[in-house]
JSON list of C-alpha atoms in Angstrom, two decimals:
[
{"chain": "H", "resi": 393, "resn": "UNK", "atom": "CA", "xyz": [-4.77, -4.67, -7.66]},
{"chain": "H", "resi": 394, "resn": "UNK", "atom": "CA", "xyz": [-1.68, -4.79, -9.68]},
{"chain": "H", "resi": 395, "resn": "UNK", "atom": "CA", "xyz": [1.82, -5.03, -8.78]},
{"chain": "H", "resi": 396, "resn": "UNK", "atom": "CA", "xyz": [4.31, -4.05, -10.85]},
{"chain": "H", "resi": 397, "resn": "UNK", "atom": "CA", "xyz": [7.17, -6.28, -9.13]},
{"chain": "H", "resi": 398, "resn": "UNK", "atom": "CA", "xyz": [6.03, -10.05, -9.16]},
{"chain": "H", "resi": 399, "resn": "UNK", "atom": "CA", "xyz": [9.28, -11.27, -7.63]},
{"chain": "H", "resi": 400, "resn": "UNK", "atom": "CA", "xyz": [8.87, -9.38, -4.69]},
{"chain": "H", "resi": 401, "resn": "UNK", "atom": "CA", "xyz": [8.89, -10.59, -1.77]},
{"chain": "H", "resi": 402, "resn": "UNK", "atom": "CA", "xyz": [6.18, -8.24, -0.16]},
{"chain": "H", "resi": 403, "resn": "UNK", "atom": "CA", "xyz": [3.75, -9.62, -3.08]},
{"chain": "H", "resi": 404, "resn": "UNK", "atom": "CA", "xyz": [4.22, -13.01, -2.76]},
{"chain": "H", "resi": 405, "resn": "UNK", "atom": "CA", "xyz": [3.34, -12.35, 1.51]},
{"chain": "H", "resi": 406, "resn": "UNK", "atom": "CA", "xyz": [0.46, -9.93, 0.63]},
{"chain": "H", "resi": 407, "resn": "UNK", "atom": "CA", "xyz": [-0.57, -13.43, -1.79]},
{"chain": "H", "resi": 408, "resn": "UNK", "atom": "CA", "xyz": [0.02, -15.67, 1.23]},
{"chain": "H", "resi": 409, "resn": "UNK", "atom": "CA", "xyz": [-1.88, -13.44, 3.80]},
{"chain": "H", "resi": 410, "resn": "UNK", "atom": "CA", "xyz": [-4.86, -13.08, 0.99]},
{"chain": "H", "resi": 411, "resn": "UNK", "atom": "CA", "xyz": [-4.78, -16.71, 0.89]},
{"chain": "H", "resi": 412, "resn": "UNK", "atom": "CA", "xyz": [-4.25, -17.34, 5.03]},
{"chain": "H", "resi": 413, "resn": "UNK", "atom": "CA", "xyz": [-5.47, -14.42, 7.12]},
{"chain": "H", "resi": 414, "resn": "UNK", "atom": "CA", "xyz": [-4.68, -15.82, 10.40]},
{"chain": "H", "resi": 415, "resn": "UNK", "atom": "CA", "xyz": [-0.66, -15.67, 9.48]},
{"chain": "H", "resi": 416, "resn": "UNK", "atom": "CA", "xyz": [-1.51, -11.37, 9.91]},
{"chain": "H", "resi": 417, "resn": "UNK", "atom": "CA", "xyz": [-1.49, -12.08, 13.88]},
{"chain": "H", "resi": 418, "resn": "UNK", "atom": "CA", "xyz": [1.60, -10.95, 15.82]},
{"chain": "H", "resi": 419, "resn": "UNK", "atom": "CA", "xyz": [2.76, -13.19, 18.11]},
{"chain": "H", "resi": 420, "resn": "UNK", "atom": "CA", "xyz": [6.00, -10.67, 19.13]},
{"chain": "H", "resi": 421, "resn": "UNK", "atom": "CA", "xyz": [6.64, -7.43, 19.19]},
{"chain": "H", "resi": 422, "resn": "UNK", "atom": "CA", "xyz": [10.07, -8.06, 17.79]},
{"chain": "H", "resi": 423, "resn": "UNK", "atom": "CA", "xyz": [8.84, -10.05, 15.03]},
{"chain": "H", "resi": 424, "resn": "UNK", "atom": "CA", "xyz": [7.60, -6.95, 13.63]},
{"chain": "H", "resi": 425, "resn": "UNK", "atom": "CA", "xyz": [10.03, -4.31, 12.63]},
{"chain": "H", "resi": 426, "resn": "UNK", "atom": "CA", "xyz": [9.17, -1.01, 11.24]},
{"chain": "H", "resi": 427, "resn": "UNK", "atom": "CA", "xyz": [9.51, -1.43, 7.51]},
{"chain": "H", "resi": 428, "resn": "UNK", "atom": "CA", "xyz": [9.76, 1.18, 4.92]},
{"chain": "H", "resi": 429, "resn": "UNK", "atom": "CA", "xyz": [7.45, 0.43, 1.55]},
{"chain": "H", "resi": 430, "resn": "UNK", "atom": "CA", "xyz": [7.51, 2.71, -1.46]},
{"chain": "H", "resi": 431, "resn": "UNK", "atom": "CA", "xyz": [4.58, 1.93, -3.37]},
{"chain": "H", "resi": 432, "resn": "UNK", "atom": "CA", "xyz": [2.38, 4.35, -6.49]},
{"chain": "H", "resi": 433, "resn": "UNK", "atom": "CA", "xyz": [-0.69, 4.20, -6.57]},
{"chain": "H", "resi": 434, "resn": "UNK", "atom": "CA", "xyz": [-3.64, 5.36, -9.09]},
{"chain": "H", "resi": 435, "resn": "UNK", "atom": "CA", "xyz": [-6.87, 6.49, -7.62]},
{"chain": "H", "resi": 436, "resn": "UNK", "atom": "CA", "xyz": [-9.74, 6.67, -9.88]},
{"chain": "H", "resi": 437, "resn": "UNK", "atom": "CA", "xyz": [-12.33, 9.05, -10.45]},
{"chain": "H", "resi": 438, "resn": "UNK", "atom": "CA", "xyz": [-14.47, 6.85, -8.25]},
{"chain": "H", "resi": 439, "resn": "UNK", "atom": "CA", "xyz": [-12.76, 7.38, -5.22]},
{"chain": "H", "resi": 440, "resn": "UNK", "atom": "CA", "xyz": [-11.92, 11.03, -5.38]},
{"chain": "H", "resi": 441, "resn": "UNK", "atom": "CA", "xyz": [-14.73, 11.58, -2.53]},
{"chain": "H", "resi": 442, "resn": "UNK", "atom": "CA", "xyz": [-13.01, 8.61, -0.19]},
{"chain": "H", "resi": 443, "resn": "UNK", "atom": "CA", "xyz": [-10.09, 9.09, 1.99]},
{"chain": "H", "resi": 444, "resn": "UNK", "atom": "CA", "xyz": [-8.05, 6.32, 0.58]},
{"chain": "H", "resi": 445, "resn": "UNK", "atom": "CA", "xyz": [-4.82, 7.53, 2.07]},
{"chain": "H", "resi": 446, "resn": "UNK", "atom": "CA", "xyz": [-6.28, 8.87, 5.03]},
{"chain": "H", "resi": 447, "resn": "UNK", "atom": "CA", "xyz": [-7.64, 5.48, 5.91]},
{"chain": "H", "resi": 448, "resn": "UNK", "atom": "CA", "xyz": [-4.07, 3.72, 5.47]},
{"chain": "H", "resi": 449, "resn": "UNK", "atom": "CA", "xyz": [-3.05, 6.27, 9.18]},
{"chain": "H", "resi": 450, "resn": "UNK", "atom": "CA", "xyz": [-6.28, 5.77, 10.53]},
{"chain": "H", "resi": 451, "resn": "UNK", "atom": "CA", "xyz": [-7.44, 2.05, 10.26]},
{"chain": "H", "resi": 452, "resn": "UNK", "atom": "CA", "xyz": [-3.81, 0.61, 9.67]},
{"chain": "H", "resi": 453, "resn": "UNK", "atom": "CA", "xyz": [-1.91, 2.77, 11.78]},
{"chain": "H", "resi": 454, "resn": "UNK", "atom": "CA", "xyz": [1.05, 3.47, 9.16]},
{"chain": "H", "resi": 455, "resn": "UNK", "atom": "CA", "xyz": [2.81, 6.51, 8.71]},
{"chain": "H", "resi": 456, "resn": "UNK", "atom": "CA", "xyz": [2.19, 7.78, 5.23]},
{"chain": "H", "resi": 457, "resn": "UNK", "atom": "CA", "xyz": [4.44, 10.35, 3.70]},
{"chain": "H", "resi": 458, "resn": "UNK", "atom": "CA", "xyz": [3.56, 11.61, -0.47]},
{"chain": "H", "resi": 459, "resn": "UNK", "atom": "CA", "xyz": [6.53, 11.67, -1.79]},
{"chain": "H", "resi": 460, "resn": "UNK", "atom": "CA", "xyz": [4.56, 13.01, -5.08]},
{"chain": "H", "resi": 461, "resn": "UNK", "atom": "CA", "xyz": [1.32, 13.39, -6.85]},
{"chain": "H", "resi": 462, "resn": "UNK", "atom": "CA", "xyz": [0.07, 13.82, -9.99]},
{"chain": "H", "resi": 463, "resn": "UNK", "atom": "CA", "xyz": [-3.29, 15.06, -10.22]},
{"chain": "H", "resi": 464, "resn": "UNK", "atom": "CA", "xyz": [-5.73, 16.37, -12.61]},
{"chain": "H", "resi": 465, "resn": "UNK", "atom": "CA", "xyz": [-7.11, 19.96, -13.46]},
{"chain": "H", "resi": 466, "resn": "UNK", "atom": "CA", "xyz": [-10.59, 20.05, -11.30]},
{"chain": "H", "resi": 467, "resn": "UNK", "atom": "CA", "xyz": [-9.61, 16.68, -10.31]},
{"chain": "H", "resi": 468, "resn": "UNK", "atom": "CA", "xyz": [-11.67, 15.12, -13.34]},
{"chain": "H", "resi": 469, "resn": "UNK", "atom": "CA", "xyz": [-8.70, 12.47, -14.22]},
{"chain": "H", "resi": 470, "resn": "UNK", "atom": "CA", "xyz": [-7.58, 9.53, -12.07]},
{"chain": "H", "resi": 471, "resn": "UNK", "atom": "CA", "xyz": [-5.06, 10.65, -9.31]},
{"chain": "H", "resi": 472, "resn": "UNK", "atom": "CA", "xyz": [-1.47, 8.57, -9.15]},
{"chain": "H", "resi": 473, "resn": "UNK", "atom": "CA", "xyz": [0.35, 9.05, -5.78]},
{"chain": "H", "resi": 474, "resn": "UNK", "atom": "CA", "xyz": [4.06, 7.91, -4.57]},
{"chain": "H", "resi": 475, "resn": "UNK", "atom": "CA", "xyz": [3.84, 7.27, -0.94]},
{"chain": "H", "resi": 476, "resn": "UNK", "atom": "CA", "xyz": [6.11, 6.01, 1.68]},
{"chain": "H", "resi": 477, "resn": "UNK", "atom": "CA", "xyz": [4.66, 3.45, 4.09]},
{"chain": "H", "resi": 478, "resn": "UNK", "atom": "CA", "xyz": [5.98, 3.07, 7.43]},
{"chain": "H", "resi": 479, "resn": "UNK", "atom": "CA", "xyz": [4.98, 0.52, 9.67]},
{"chain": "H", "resi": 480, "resn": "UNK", "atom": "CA", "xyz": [5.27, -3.35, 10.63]},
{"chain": "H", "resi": 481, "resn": "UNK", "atom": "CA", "xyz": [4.96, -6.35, 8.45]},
{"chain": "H", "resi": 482, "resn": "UNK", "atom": "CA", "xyz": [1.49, -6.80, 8.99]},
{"chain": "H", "resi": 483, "resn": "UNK", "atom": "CA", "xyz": [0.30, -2.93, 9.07]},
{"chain": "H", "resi": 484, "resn": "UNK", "atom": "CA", "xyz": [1.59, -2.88, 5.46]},
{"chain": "H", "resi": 485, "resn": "UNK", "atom": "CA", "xyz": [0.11, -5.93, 4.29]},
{"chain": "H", "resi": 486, "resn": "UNK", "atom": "CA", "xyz": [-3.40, -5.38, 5.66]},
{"chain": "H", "resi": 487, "resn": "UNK", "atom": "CA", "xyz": [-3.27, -1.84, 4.16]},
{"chain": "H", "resi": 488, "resn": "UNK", "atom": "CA", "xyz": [-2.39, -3.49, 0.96]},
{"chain": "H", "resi": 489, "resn": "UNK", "atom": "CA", "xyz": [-4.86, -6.02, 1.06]},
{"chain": "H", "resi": 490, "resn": "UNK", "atom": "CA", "xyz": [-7.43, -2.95, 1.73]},
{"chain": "H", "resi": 491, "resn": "UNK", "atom": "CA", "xyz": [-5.82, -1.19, -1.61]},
{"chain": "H", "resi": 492, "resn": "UNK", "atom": "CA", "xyz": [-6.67, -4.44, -2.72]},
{"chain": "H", "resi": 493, "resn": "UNK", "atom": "CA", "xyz": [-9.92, -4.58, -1.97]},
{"chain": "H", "resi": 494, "resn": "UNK", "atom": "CA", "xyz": [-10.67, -1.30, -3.86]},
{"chain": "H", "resi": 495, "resn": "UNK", "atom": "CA", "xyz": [-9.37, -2.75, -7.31]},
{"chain": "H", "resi": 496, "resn": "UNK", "atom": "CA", "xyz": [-6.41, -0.27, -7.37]},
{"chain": "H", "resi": 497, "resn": "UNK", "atom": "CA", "xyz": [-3.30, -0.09, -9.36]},
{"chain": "H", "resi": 498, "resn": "UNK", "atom": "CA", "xyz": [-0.37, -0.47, -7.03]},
{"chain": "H", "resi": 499, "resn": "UNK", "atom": "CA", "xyz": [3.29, -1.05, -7.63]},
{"chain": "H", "resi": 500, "resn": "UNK", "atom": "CA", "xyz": [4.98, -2.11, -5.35]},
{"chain": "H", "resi": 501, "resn": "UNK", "atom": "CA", "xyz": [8.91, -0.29, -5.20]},
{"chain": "H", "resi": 502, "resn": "UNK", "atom": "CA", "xyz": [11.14, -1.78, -2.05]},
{"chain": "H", "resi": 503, "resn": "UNK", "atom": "CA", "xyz": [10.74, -2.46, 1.55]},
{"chain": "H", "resi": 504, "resn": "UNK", "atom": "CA", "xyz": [14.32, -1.32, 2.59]},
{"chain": "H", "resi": 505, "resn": "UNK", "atom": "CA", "xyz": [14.63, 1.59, 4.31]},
{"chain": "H", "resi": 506, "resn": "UNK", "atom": "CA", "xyz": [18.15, 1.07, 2.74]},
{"chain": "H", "resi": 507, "resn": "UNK", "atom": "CA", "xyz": [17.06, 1.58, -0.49]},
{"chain": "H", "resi": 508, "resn": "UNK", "atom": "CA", "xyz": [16.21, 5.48, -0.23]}
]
């Protein structure tokens, strides 16, 4: 995965939690606000068949809204989405970790709600 922001401080957690998976447990309901993440994405050819996004509702429980989308004619070129990511701390991080996982691009664009 990529990430366009290094100083961030949602890249440098998604590093930590890579690094210590047990700091992903909750302890607190309260610890966890509902954040707001922009991030874009590029989906390759090779996952045109997967539900990528789908899976970030589903198996992370985040609200995902595409802001925009860029995709190809017959869908033959990669596909580069702007999503909004709501959810706690640790929804987003696991769901970037998954992203992760798939070798995709992501940058990563604020975690303030404020910031829209």
């Amino acid at each position: 995965m990529v990430i366009k922001n290094p100083t961030d401080s949602h890249s440098e957690r998604l590093n930590e939690l890579q690094e210590n998976p047990e700091l992903a447990e909750a302890s607190d309901p309260e610890d966890n606000p509902i954040l707001l993440t922009r991030i874009r994405i590029r989906i390759s050819k090779k996952y045109h068949q997967e539900p990528v996004i789908s899976r970030l509702v589903s198996e992370y429980g985040l609200t995902v809204n595409i802001a925009a989308a860029l995709l190809g004619a017959n869908a033959r070129d990669d596909g580069w989405f702007h999503l909004q990511l709501q959810g706690t701390s640790q929804q987003i991080n696991s769901a970037l970790i998954y992203l992760n996982d798939l070798d995709l691009e992501v940058w990563h664009e604020s975690d303030n709600a404020n910031d829209w």
